[in-house]
XYZ file of C-alpha atoms in Angstrom:
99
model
C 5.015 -21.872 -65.116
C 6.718 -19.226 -63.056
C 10.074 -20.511 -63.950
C 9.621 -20.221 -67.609
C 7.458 -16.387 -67.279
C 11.150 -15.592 -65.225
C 13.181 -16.966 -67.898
C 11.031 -15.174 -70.679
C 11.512 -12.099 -68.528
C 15.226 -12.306 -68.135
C 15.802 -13.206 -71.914
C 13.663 -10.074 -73.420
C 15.279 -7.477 -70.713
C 18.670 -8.860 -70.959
C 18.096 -10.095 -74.599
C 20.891 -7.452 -76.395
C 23.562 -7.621 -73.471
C 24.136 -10.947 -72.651
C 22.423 -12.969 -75.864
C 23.663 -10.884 -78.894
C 27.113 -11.812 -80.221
C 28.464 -7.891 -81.384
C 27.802 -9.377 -85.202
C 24.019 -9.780 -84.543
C 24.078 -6.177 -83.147
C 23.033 -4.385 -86.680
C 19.911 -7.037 -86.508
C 18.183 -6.092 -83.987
C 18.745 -1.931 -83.724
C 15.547 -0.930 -85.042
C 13.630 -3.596 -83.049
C 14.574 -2.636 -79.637
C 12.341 -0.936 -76.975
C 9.560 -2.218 -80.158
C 9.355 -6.021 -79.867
C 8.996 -9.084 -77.577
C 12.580 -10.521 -78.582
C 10.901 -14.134 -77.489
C 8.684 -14.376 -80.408
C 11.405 -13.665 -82.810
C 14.534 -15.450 -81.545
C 15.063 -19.023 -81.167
C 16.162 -21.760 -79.508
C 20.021 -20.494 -79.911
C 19.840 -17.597 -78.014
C 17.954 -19.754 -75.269
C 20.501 -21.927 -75.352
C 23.233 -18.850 -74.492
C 20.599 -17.850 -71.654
C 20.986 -21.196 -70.123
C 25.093 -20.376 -69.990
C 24.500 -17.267 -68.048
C 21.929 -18.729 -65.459
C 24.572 -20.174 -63.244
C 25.878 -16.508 -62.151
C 21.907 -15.734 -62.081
C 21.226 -18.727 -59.726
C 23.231 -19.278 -56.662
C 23.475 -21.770 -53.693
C 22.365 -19.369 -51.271
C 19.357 -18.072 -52.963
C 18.051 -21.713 -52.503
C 18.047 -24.408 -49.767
C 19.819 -27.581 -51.076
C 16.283 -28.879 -52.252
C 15.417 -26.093 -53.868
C 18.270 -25.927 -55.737
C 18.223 -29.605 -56.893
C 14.683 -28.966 -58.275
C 15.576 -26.160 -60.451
C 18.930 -28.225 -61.755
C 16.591 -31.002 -62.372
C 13.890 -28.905 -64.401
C 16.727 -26.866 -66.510
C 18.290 -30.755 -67.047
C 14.999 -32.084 -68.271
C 14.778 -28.578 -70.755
C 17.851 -29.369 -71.821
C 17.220 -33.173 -72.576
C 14.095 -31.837 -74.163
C 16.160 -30.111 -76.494
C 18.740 -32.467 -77.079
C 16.103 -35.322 -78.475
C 13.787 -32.605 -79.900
C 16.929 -30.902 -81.793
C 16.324 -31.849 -85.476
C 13.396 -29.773 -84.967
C 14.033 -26.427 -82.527
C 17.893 -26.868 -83.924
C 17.020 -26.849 -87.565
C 18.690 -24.763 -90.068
C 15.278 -24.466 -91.935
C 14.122 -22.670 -89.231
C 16.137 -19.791 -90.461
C 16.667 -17.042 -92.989
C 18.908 -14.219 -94.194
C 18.820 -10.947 -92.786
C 19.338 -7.535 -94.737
C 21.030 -5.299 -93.301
């Protein structure tokens, strides 16, 4: 559980810097400093976390154990994802924004 409390962390105080793609700016400009950006945001923008954890996570944070437990628990997220997809991946899950 500490894992995912750190990753829910990382993605809410890093959420408009390193998730955000500059045409999903206007989005979320009224919502910052006011919102939990984990309970509106989905399973795309964790998936663009995931891409930034390897300069997050390095060799020498970890022995070589530790480190191959935390590959093998973001591996089994990700095949988690991958056969659950049709369902977090969906574009139902989804709707227009005004802006």
């Amino acid at each position: 559980m500490d894992m995912v409390s750190g990753l829910r962390t990382y993605f809410n105080h890093r959420f408009i810097v390193e998730l955000l793609y500059k045409s999903e700016l206007p989005q979320v400009k009224n919502l910052a400093g006011k919102t939990v950006f984990t309970e509106i945001y989905g399973c795309e923008h964790l998936l663009r976390l995931m891409t930034c954890l390897g300069k997050l996570v390095s060799t020498q944070e970890f022995d070589e154990t530790g480190f191959q437990i935390l590959q093998m628990h973001f591996q089994r997220f990700l095949d988690f994802l991958d056969m659950n997809k049709d369902k977090y991946l969906s574009i139902e899950n989804y709707f227009q924004v005004n802006q």
